[in-house]
């Protein structure tokens, strides 16, 4: 009697990505599959894996990286000699890997040309590497009814294929659709990472070695399980089974089960209860405890959390006692209980910070700085700064205040306005996290500022900041505009006092509840009342201010002259300054826009 698995699946074969694409089979993504969807987060995680495999080879070792399973079904080869299969699951990973290979090939070609005069042997080897990458992964030849034609190991759907193949060949492409731009972004990110590694070498020999190790890793290190279904409908069923098993097992679930299993036999009843209670608290962290597990790991180690690991490696990342995969002795079991308790404390405090509870997160900040940080984390969702923020509790209170003041302003410019790559920040900031946490006496604010300035210079330039500030609009950016007006209020006395040195809050104990404030138009929103000349300024920061709920109720949607008394009586300096205008129109709104933008440019500048 045949088994169900035999009916659905012809074979499941462990192999490498290189062997898969270097064989006879051609792969095609069916027309009904989605377009390319990987965003920066997935691409950055992939690049981290590439970099990690490369670093192991540079160190004289090798890491066999499991790239997951791929599901394919048979496809009529038409007139081609070579068999074809449709990719049901795996196209995003396959496409990204080939874009990396294509960028590596371009670097091999450019380095070969660079070394042709001074190091011909290296140039020849690099040229051969480029040819191998091209024929194995990008394009080769086949017969189609007795005619030789170019064939590609992977063909995407009609939406993306032309752009994808153009990128593989190294052509200039027009990225018209969102998926095209994502494909181009993936290629550019891989290319930039390789360029960074080349630039750091310093000699032709070291540059060749760097590229050669990437080349060797691409050919040997990336492993998959190729699940070959007997028919397309079987492939779809296998895909659904693999990806829809009810609620997935979370990372915290996995760690809980493993720690309870490995330590349970060596613990007393009370210790088992303590361990179970700690995991119960961790599992109750909302909305998703796994998010805070990642942040706690980075706060503890200074390293980016890598999701592409075996279960044993994953467990050992968090608890070194689990590295052996064996049951623990009594001493290690008790130590593990304390480590889980420490993890619980970290995750609870980090989740408190994310919710805007600064004191509950272990920090000792002024009321103004607490409010700014709470709004940045809770409302603007810049949680990626949490590992360094949490590590800052090791510092003296005044040093905490200065660190958070710099980091919070950086987060708004880098993460909110520029939406720059958080992975680049994570890679640069790791050593600073460990220094702040482990050796706080060695921490210097100037060292942190230097790291952040470099990131701004590369990914969030001053020119871009001006454009981004000018582009903020009431209909799309309410939270961002509230933050800008609030920080303008907090920094106004410093700015009016010639703005010397680092941006400083002159009255750190006099705060406002940013979240509770309302964003109010100075000139009414009604275009008929505002006038046609106000339309370009109506929803810009020059025509907006912050009012309390009571002030907003009294102001309503009335003209400026009716609001002026309310602004004069406001406790906010920005409103008192606004009330100095005797009338309000396009000229006044434009002038205030320029003034607030100039102030913001100075506040978010880390060059002193």
Coordinates of C-alpha atoms in Angstrom, one line a residue:
X1 CA 0.0 0.0 0.0
X2 CA 1.4 3.4 -0.9
X3 CA 2.0 6.0 1.8
X4 CA 0.4 9.4 1.5
X5 CA 3.9 11.0 1.4
X6 CA 4.8 8.9 -1.6
X7 CA 1.7 10.0 -3.4
X8 CA 2.4 13.7 -2.8
X9 CA 6.2 13.8 -2.9
X10 CA 8.6 12.1 -5.4
X11 CA 11.6 12.9 -3.2
X12 CA 13.1 15.3 -0.6
X13 CA 16.7 15.9 -1.2
X14 CA 19.3 17.8 0.9
X15 CA 21.5 19.8 -1.5
X16 CA 23.2 23.1 -2.0
X17 CA 21.7 26.1 -3.9
X18 CA 24.8 25.9 -6.2
X19 CA 24.1 22.3 -7.0
X20 CA 20.4 23.0 -7.6
X21 CA 21.1 25.8 -10.1
X22 CA 24.2 24.2 -11.5
X23 CA 22.3 21.0 -12.5
X24 CA 20.2 20.3 -15.6
X25 CA 16.9 21.5 -14.2
X26 CA 15.5 25.0 -15.0
X27 CA 13.2 26.6 -12.5
X28 CA 10.3 28.9 -13.2
X29 CA 8.0 30.8 -10.9
X30 CA 4.4 30.3 -12.0
X31 CA 2.3 33.3 -13.2
X32 CA -0.1 33.0 -10.3
X33 CA 2.7 33.5 -7.7
X34 CA 3.2 36.8 -6.0
X35 CA 5.8 39.3 -7.2
X36 CA 9.1 39.9 -5.3
X37 CA 8.2 41.2 -1.8
X38 CA 11.3 41.2 0.3
X39 CA 11.8 44.5 2.1
X40 CA 14.9 45.9 3.9
X41 CA 14.3 43.8 7.0
X42 CA 14.5 40.5 5.0
X43 CA 17.3 41.6 2.8
X44 CA 19.4 42.8 5.8
X45 CA 18.9 39.4 7.5
X46 CA 20.0 37.7 4.3
X47 CA 23.1 39.9 4.0
X48 CA 23.9 39.2 7.7
X49 CA 23.9 35.5 6.8
X50 CA 26.1 36.1 3.8
X51 CA 28.5 38.1 5.9
X52 CA 28.6 35.5 8.7
X53 CA 29.4 32.6 6.3
X54 CA 32.1 34.8 4.7
X55 CA 33.6 35.7 8.1
X56 CA 33.8 32.0 9.1
X57 CA 35.8 31.3 5.9
X58 CA 38.0 34.3 6.5
X59 CA 38.8 32.8 9.9
X60 CA 39.7 29.5 8.3
X61 CA 36.4 27.7 9.2
X62 CA 33.2 27.0 7.4
X63 CA 29.5 27.4 8.3
X64 CA 26.9 25.3 6.5
X65 CA 24.0 27.6 6.3
X66 CA 20.5 26.1 6.0
X67 CA 18.5 28.2 3.7
X68 CA 15.2 26.3 4.3
X69 CA 13.1 24.0 2.2
X70 CA 11.9 24.7 -1.4
X71 CA 8.9 23.1 -3.0
X72 CA 8.7 22.5 -6.7
X73 CA 6.4 20.7 -9.1
X74 CA 7.0 19.3 -12.6
X75 CA 6.6 21.5 -15.7
X76 CA 6.4 20.6 -19.4
X77 CA 9.9 21.4 -20.8
X78 CA 8.4 22.3 -24.2
X79 CA 11.1 22.1 -26.8
X80 CA 14.0 22.3 -24.4
X81 CA 16.3 19.3 -23.7
X82 CA 16.6 20.2 -20.0
X83 CA 13.8 19.4 -17.5
X84 CA 11.8 22.3 -15.9
X85 CA 10.1 22.7 -12.6
X86 CA 7.9 25.3 -11.1
X87 CA 8.8 26.9 -7.8
X88 CA 5.9 26.8 -5.4
X89 CA 7.8 27.9 -2.3
X90 CA 11.2 29.5 -2.2
X91 CA 11.1 32.1 -5.0
X92 CA 11.9 35.1 -2.7
X93 CA 15.0 33.3 -1.3
X94 CA 16.1 32.1 -4.7
X95 CA 15.8 35.5 -6.3
X96 CA 17.7 37.2 -3.5
X97 CA 20.5 34.7 -3.6
X98 CA 20.9 35.1 -7.4
X99 CA 20.9 38.9 -7.0
X100 CA 23.8 38.5 -4.5
X101 CA 25.6 36.2 -6.9
X102 CA 25.1 38.7 -9.8
X103 CA 26.5 41.5 -7.6
X104 CA 29.5 39.3 -6.7
X105 CA 30.1 38.6 -10.4
X106 CA 30.2 42.3 -11.1
X107 CA 32.7 42.9 -8.3
X108 CA 34.9 40.0 -9.7
X109 CA 34.8 41.6 -13.1
X110 CA 35.7 45.1 -11.9
X111 CA 38.5 43.8 -9.6
X112 CA 39.8 41.7 -12.5
X113 CA 40.0 44.8 -14.7
X114 CA 41.6 46.7 -11.9
X115 CA 44.4 44.1 -11.3
X116 CA 45.0 43.4 -15.0
X117 CA 48.2 45.4 -15.2
X118 CA 49.8 44.9 -11.7
X119 CA 48.5 41.4 -10.8
X120 CA 47.6 39.5 -13.9
X121 CA 47.4 36.1 -12.1
X122 CA 44.8 37.5 -9.7
X123 CA 43.0 39.2 -12.6
X124 CA 42.8 35.9 -14.5
X125 CA 41.5 34.0 -11.4
X126 CA 38.8 36.7 -10.8
X127 CA 37.8 36.5 -14.5
X128 CA 37.4 32.7 -14.2
X129 CA 35.3 33.2 -11.0
X130 CA 33.0 35.6 -12.8
X131 CA 32.6 33.2 -15.7
X132 CA 31.7 30.3 -13.4
X133 CA 29.2 32.4 -11.5
X134 CA 27.6 33.5 -14.8
X135 CA 27.3 30.0 -16.3
X136 CA 26.2 28.3 -13.1
X137 CA 23.7 30.8 -11.7
X138 CA 22.8 33.4 -14.3
X139 CA 22.7 32.2 -17.9
X140 CA 23.9 29.3 -20.1
X141 CA 22.9 27.5 -23.3
X142 CA 20.4 24.9 -24.3
X143 CA 18.8 23.4 -27.4
X144 CA 15.3 24.4 -28.3
X145 CA 14.1 22.3 -31.3
X146 CA 17.7 22.1 -32.6
X147 CA 18.3 25.8 -32.1
X148 CA 20.8 27.0 -29.4
X149 CA 19.4 29.6 -27.1
X150 CA 20.2 31.3 -23.8
X151 CA 18.5 29.9 -20.8
X152 CA 18.3 31.1 -17.2
X153 CA 18.3 28.7 -14.2
X154 CA 15.5 30.8 -12.6
X155 CA 12.7 32.6 -14.4
X156 CA 10.3 34.8 -12.3
X157 CA 6.7 35.7 -13.2
X158 CA 5.9 38.0 -16.0
X159 CA 5.7 41.1 -13.7
X160 CA 9.3 40.8 -12.5
X161 CA 11.2 38.7 -14.9
X162 CA 12.6 41.3 -17.3
X163 CA 13.9 43.5 -14.5
X164 CA 15.2 40.5 -12.6
X165 CA 17.2 39.2 -15.6
X166 CA 18.4 42.6 -16.4
X167 CA 19.9 42.9 -12.9
X168 CA 21.5 39.5 -13.2
X169 CA 23.2 40.5 -16.4
X170 CA 24.3 43.8 -15.0
X171 CA 22.1 45.9 -17.3
X172 CA 20.6 49.3 -16.4
X173 CA 16.9 48.6 -15.6
X174 CA 13.8 50.7 -15.2
X175 CA 12.2 50.0 -11.9
X176 CA 8.6 50.9 -12.6
X177 CA 6.6 48.6 -10.3
X178 CA 7.1 48.4 -6.5
X179 CA 8.4 44.8 -6.9
X180 CA 11.0 46.1 -9.4
X181 CA 12.2 48.7 -6.9
X182 CA 12.5 46.0 -4.2
X183 CA 14.5 43.8 -6.6
X184 CA 16.8 46.7 -7.4
X185 CA 17.1 47.5 -3.7
X186 CA 18.1 44.0 -2.9
X187 CA 20.8 44.0 -5.7
X188 CA 22.1 47.4 -4.5
X189 CA 22.3 46.3 -0.9
X190 CA 24.3 43.2 -1.8
X191 CA 26.6 45.3 -4.1
X192 CA 27.2 47.9 -1.4
X193 CA 28.0 45.2 1.2
X194 CA 30.6 43.7 -1.1
X195 CA 32.0 47.1 -2.0
X196 CA 32.4 47.8 1.7
X197 CA 34.4 44.6 2.2
X198 CA 36.6 45.4 -0.8
X199 CA 37.3 48.9 0.4
X200 CA 38.4 47.6 3.8
X201 CA 41.1 45.2 2.4
X202 CA 44.0 47.5 1.6
X203 CA 45.9 45.3 -0.9
X204 CA 45.2 43.3 -4.1
X205 CA 45.9 40.0 -2.4
X206 CA 43.5 40.7 0.5
X207 CA 40.9 42.0 -1.9
X208 CA 41.2 38.9 -4.0
X209 CA 40.9 36.7 -0.9
X210 CA 37.8 38.6 0.3
X211 CA 36.0 38.0 -3.0
X212 CA 37.3 34.4 -3.3
X213 CA 35.8 33.6 0.1
X214 CA 32.4 35.0 -0.9
X215 CA 32.7 33.0 -4.1
X216 CA 33.6 29.8 -2.3
X217 CA 30.7 30.3 0.2
X218 CA 28.2 30.8 -2.6
X219 CA 29.3 27.6 -4.2
X220 CA 29.4 25.4 -1.1
X221 CA 27.8 26.8 2.1
X222 CA 24.1 27.4 1.3
X223 CA 22.1 24.3 1.8
X224 CA 18.4 23.6 1.1
X225 CA 16.0 20.6 1.2
X226 CA 14.5 20.3 -2.3
X227 CA 11.0 18.8 -2.0
X228 CA 10.0 17.6 -5.4
X229 CA 6.2 17.1 -5.7
X230 CA 4.6 14.7 -8.2
X231 CA 2.1 17.3 -9.5
X232 CA 1.3 21.0 -9.0
X233 CA -1.7 20.3 -6.8
X234 CA 0.5 18.1 -4.6
X235 CA 3.1 20.9 -4.4
X236 CA 0.5 23.3 -3.2
X237 CA -0.8 20.9 -0.6
X238 CA 2.8 20.3 0.7
X239 CA 3.3 24.1 0.8
X240 CA 0.1 24.6 2.9
X241 CA 1.1 21.8 5.3
X242 CA 4.5 23.2 5.8
X243 CA 3.3 26.8 6.3
X244 CA -0.1 26.3 8.0
X245 CA 0.1 24.0 11.0
X246 CA -2.2 26.2 13.2
X247 CA -0.5 28.6 15.6
X248 CA 3.3 28.5 15.0
X249 CA 5.7 27.6 17.8
X250 CA 7.2 30.9 18.9
X251 CA 10.8 31.4 19.9
X252 CA 9.8 31.8 23.5
X253 CA 7.8 28.6 23.3
X254 CA 10.8 26.7 22.0
X255 CA 13.1 28.1 24.7
X256 CA 10.6 27.3 27.4
X257 CA 10.2 23.7 26.3
X258 CA 13.9 23.2 26.0
X259 CA 14.9 24.7 29.3
X260 CA 12.1 22.8 31.2
X261 CA 13.2 19.6 29.5
X262 CA 17.0 19.9 30.0
X263 CA 16.9 21.3 33.5
X264 CA 13.7 19.8 34.9
X265 CA 15.1 16.5 36.1
X266 CA 17.8 18.2 38.1
X267 CA 15.6 20.7 39.9
X268 CA 13.7 20.6 43.1
X269 CA 9.9 21.1 42.9
X270 CA 10.1 24.7 44.0
X271 CA 12.8 25.4 41.4
X272 CA 10.7 23.9 38.7
X273 CA 7.8 26.1 39.8
X274 CA 10.1 29.1 39.7
X275 CA 11.2 28.3 36.2
X276 CA 7.7 27.7 34.9
X277 CA 6.5 30.9 36.6
X278 CA 9.2 32.9 34.9
X279 CA 8.3 31.6 31.5
X280 CA 4.6 32.2 32.2
X281 CA 5.4 35.9 32.8
X282 CA 7.6 36.0 29.7
X283 CA 4.8 34.5 27.5
X284 CA 2.4 37.1 28.8
X285 CA 4.3 40.0 27.5
X286 CA 2.1 41.8 24.9
X287 CA 1.8 42.0 22.0
X288 CA 4.5 39.5 21.1
X289 CA 7.1 38.3 23.5
X290 CA 9.4 37.2 20.7
X291 CA 9.9 40.8 19.7
X292 CA 11.3 41.6 23.2
X293 CA 13.4 38.4 23.2
X294 CA 15.2 39.8 20.1
X295 CA 15.7 43.2 21.7
X296 CA 16.9 41.7 25.0
X297 CA 19.4 39.5 23.1
X298 CA 20.8 42.6 21.4
X299 CA 20.9 44.6 24.6
X300 CA 22.8 41.8 26.3
X301 CA 25.3 40.9 23.5
X302 CA 25.4 44.0 21.3
X303 CA 24.8 41.7 18.3
X304 CA 22.0 41.5 15.8
X305 CA 19.6 38.7 16.4
X306 CA 20.0 36.1 13.6
X307 CA 16.9 34.1 12.8
X308 CA 18.6 31.6 10.5
X309 CA 20.0 29.1 13.0
X310 CA 19.5 25.5 13.9
X311 CA 17.4 25.0 17.1
X312 CA 20.5 24.0 19.1
X313 CA 22.4 27.1 18.0
X314 CA 19.4 29.2 18.7
X315 CA 19.0 27.9 22.2
X316 CA 22.7 28.3 22.9
X317 CA 22.5 32.0 21.7
X318 CA 20.3 32.7 24.7
X319 CA 21.6 30.1 27.3
X320 CA 25.1 28.8 26.9
X321 CA 24.2 25.9 29.2
X322 CA 22.1 24.4 26.3
X323 CA 25.0 24.3 23.8
X324 CA 25.7 20.6 24.3
X325 CA 22.2 19.5 23.6
X326 CA 22.3 17.2 26.6
X327 CA 20.5 17.1 29.9
X328 CA 22.0 19.5 32.4
X329 CA 23.8 18.7 35.7
X330 CA 22.3 20.1 38.9
X331 CA 24.6 23.2 39.1
X332 CA 24.0 24.1 35.4
X333 CA 20.3 23.6 35.9
X334 CA 20.1 26.0 38.8
X335 CA 22.3 28.5 36.9
X336 CA 19.8 28.2 34.0
X337 CA 16.9 29.1 36.3
X338 CA 18.7 32.3 37.3
X339 CA 19.5 33.1 33.6
X340 CA 15.8 32.7 32.7
X341 CA 14.9 35.0 35.6
X342 CA 17.4 37.6 34.3
X343 CA 16.0 37.3 30.8
X344 CA 12.5 37.8 32.2
X345 CA 13.6 41.0 34.0
X346 CA 15.2 42.3 30.8
X347 CA 12.2 41.6 28.7
X348 CA 9.7 43.1 31.2
X349 CA 11.8 46.3 31.5
X350 CA 12.3 46.6 27.7
X351 CA 8.5 46.1 27.1
X352 CA 7.8 48.7 29.8
X353 CA 10.1 51.2 27.9
X354 CA 8.3 50.3 24.6
X355 CA 5.0 51.2 26.2
X356 CA 6.4 54.6 27.4
X357 CA 7.0 53.6 31.1
X358 CA 10.5 55.0 31.4
X359 CA 10.8 54.6 35.2
X360 CA 9.5 51.0 34.9
X361 CA 12.2 50.4 32.3
X362 CA 15.0 51.2 34.8
X363 CA 16.0 54.7 33.6
X364 CA 16.4 57.9 35.7
X365 CA 15.5 60.7 33.3
X366 CA 14.2 64.2 33.7
X367 CA 10.4 64.7 33.0
X368 CA 11.1 66.3 29.6
X369 CA 13.5 63.6 28.5
X370 CA 11.2 60.9 29.8
X371 CA 8.3 62.3 27.7
X372 CA 10.4 62.7 24.6
X373 CA 11.7 59.1 24.8
X374 CA 8.2 57.7 25.7
X375 CA 6.7 59.4 22.6
X376 CA 9.6 58.2 20.4
X377 CA 9.2 54.6 21.5
X378 CA 5.5 54.3 22.1
X379 CA 4.0 56.6 19.4
X380 CA 6.7 56.8 16.7
X381 CA 7.6 53.1 17.2
X382 CA 11.3 53.5 17.0
X383 CA 11.9 50.4 19.1
X384 CA 15.2 49.6 17.4
X385 CA 17.0 52.1 19.7
X386 CA 15.8 50.1 22.8
X387 CA 18.9 47.9 23.2
X388 CA 21.2 50.9 23.7
X389 CA 18.5 52.8 25.7
X390 CA 18.2 49.8 28.0
X391 CA 21.9 49.3 28.4
X392 CA 22.1 53.0 29.5
X393 CA 20.7 52.1 32.9
X394 CA 24.3 51.2 33.8
X395 CA 25.3 54.9 33.5
X396 CA 25.0 57.7 36.0
X397 CA 21.7 59.6 35.7
X398 CA 23.3 62.7 34.0
X399 CA 25.0 60.4 31.5
X400 CA 21.8 58.6 30.8
X401 CA 20.1 61.9 30.1
X402 CA 22.7 63.0 27.6
X403 CA 22.9 59.6 25.8
X404 CA 19.1 59.5 25.4
X405 CA 18.9 63.1 24.3
X406 CA 21.3 62.4 21.4
X407 CA 19.9 59.0 20.5
X408 CA 16.2 60.1 20.6
X409 CA 17.0 63.0 18.2
X410 CA 19.0 60.7 16.0
X411 CA 16.2 58.2 15.9
X412 CA 13.7 60.8 14.6
X413 CA 16.1 61.9 11.8
X414 CA 17.4 58.5 10.9
X415 CA 14.5 56.2 11.5
X416 CA 11.3 58.4 11.2
X417 CA 12.3 60.9 8.5
X418 CA 15.0 59.2 6.4
X419 CA 13.7 55.6 7.1
X420 CA 17.3 54.5 6.7
X421 CA 18.6 51.0 7.2
X422 CA 18.4 49.9 10.8
X423 CA 20.7 47.0 10.1
X424 CA 23.5 49.5 9.4
X425 CA 22.9 51.2 12.7
X426 CA 22.8 47.8 14.5
X427 CA 26.1 46.8 13.1
X428 CA 27.8 50.0 14.1
X429 CA 26.3 50.4 17.5
X430 CA 27.0 46.9 18.9
X431 CA 30.3 47.6 20.5
X432 CA 28.8 50.8 22.1
X433 CA 26.0 48.7 23.7
X434 CA 28.5 46.4 25.3
X435 CA 30.7 49.2 26.5
X436 CA 27.8 51.1 28.0
X437 CA 26.5 48.0 29.8
X438 CA 29.8 46.3 30.8
X439 CA 32.3 49.1 31.3
X440 CA 30.2 52.3 31.8
X441 CA 33.3 54.2 33.2
X442 CA 34.9 53.9 29.7
X443 CA 31.8 55.3 27.9
X444 CA 32.2 58.7 26.2
X445 CA 29.3 60.6 24.7
X446 CA 31.6 61.9 21.9
X447 CA 32.3 58.3 20.8
X448 CA 28.6 57.7 20.4
X449 CA 28.1 60.9 18.6
X450 CA 30.9 60.1 16.1
X451 CA 29.2 56.8 15.3
X452 CA 25.8 58.5 14.8
X453 CA 27.3 61.3 12.7
X454 CA 28.9 58.8 10.4
X455 CA 25.5 57.1 9.8
X456 CA 23.8 60.4 9.2
X457 CA 26.5 61.4 6.7
X458 CA 26.0 58.2 4.8
X459 CA 22.2 57.6 5.0
X460 CA 20.4 60.7 6.2
X461 CA 22.2 63.7 4.9
X462 CA 21.5 67.4 5.8
X463 CA 20.1 68.0 2.3
X464 CA 17.7 65.1 2.7
X465 CA 16.7 66.4 6.2
X466 CA 15.6 69.7 4.8
X467 CA 13.5 68.0 2.1
X468 CA 11.9 65.6 4.6
X469 CA 11.0 68.4 7.0
X470 CA 9.4 70.5 4.2
X471 CA 7.5 67.4 3.1
X472 CA 5.7 66.8 6.4
X473 CA 2.0 67.2 6.0
X474 CA -1.0 67.3 8.5
X475 CA -2.9 64.6 6.6
X476 CA 0.0 62.1 6.6
X477 CA 2.3 63.0 9.4
X478 CA 0.3 64.0 12.5
X479 CA 2.5 62.2 15.0
X480 CA 5.7 63.4 13.4
X481 CA 4.5 67.0 13.4
X482 CA 3.4 66.8 17.1
X483 CA 6.9 65.6 18.0
X484 CA 8.6 68.4 16.0
X485 CA 6.4 71.1 17.6
X486 CA 7.0 69.6 21.1
X487 CA 10.8 69.5 20.7
X488 CA 10.7 73.0 19.3
X489 CA 8.9 74.0 22.5
X490 CA 11.4 72.2 24.7
X491 CA 14.5 73.6 22.9
X492 CA 13.2 77.1 22.3
X493 CA 15.0 78.9 25.1
X494 CA 18.3 77.2 24.1
X495 CA 17.8 78.1 20.5
X496 CA 16.9 81.7 21.2
X497 CA 20.0 81.9 23.4
X498 CA 22.3 81.6 20.4
X499 CA 22.0 77.7 20.3
X500 CA 25.6 77.1 21.4
X501 CA 26.9 73.6 21.9
X502 CA 24.7 70.5 22.1
X503 CA 20.9 71.1 21.9
X504 CA 19.8 71.5 25.5
X505 CA 16.5 71.7 27.4
X506 CA 16.8 74.7 29.7
X507 CA 13.8 73.7 31.9
X508 CA 14.1 69.9 32.0
X509 CA 11.5 69.5 34.8
X510 CA 8.7 71.5 32.9
X511 CA 7.2 69.0 30.5
X512 CA 4.0 68.5 28.5
X513 CA 2.1 65.4 27.6
X514 CA 2.8 65.3 23.9
X515 CA 0.3 62.5 23.3
X516 CA -2.5 64.5 25.0
X517 CA -1.9 67.6 23.0
X518 CA -3.9 68.3 19.9
X519 CA -2.5 69.5 16.6
X520 CA -4.3 72.7 15.7
X521 CA -4.4 74.7 12.5
X522 CA -3.6 78.4 13.1
X523 CA -5.5 79.4 10.0
X524 CA -8.8 77.5 9.7
X525 CA -8.8 74.2 7.6
X526 CA -11.8 75.5 5.6
X527 CA -10.2 76.8 2.3
X528 CA -13.0 79.4 1.9
X529 CA -12.1 81.0 5.2
X530 CA -8.4 80.5 4.9
X531 CA -8.2 82.0 1.4
X532 CA -6.6 80.6 -1.8
X533 CA -3.2 82.0 -1.0
X534 CA -3.1 79.9 2.2
X535 CA -3.7 76.6 0.5
X536 CA 0.0 75.6 -0.1
X537 CA 0.7 76.4 3.6
X538 CA -2.6 75.1 5.2
X539 CA -1.4 71.7 6.4
X540 CA 2.3 72.5 6.8
X541 CA 4.1 73.0 10.2
X542 CA 4.2 76.7 9.7
X543 CA 0.4 76.8 10.1
X544 CA 0.2 74.2 12.9
X545 CA 0.6 74.4 16.6
X546 CA 0.0 72.4 19.8
X547 CA -3.0 73.1 22.1
X548 CA -4.4 71.4 25.1
X549 CA -7.8 69.7 24.7
X550 CA -9.5 72.6 26.6
X551 CA -7.7 75.2 24.4
X552 CA -8.6 73.3 21.3
X553 CA -12.3 73.2 22.3
X554 CA -12.3 77.0 22.8
X555 CA -10.3 77.7 19.6
X556 CA -12.4 75.5 17.4
X557 CA -12.1 76.2 13.7
X558 CA -12.3 80.0 14.1
X559 CA -10.1 82.6 12.4
X560 CA -6.7 83.7 13.8
X561 CA -7.9 86.9 15.5
X562 CA -10.4 84.8 17.6
X563 CA -7.7 82.3 18.6
X564 CA -5.0 84.9 19.4
X565 CA -6.1 85.4 23.0
X566 CA -6.0 81.7 23.6
X567 CA -2.5 81.5 22.2
X568 CA -1.4 84.5 24.4
X569 CA -2.6 82.7 27.5
X570 CA -1.1 79.3 26.6
X571 CA 1.7 77.9 28.7
X572 CA 3.6 77.0 25.6
X573 CA 6.3 79.5 24.4
X574 CA 5.7 78.5 20.8
X575 CA 2.1 79.7 21.1
X576 CA 3.1 82.9 22.9
X577 CA 5.5 83.7 20.1
X578 CA 2.8 82.9 17.6
X579 CA 0.4 85.3 19.3
X580 CA 2.8 88.2 18.7
X581 CA 1.5 88.2 15.1
X582 CA -1.3 90.8 14.7
X583 CA -2.7 89.0 11.6
X584 CA -2.2 85.6 10.0
X585 CA -1.9 84.8 6.3
X586 CA 0.3 83.1 3.8
X587 CA 3.3 85.3 4.4
X588 CA 3.3 84.7 8.2
X589 CA 2.8 80.9 7.7
X590 CA 5.7 80.8 5.2
X591 CA 8.0 82.8 7.6
X592 CA 7.1 80.5 10.5
X593 CA 7.7 77.4 8.3
X594 CA 11.2 78.7 7.6
X595 CA 11.9 79.6 11.2
X596 CA 10.7 76.2 12.6
X597 CA 12.6 74.3 9.9
X598 CA 15.8 76.3 10.7
X599 CA 15.4 75.5 14.3
X600 CA 14.8 71.8 13.6
X601 CA 17.9 71.7 11.3
X602 CA 19.9 72.9 14.3
X603 CA 18.3 70.6 16.8
X604 CA 18.9 67.5 14.7
X605 CA 22.4 68.4 13.8
X606 CA 25.0 66.3 15.6
X607 CA 27.9 68.5 14.5
X608 CA 28.8 70.9 17.3

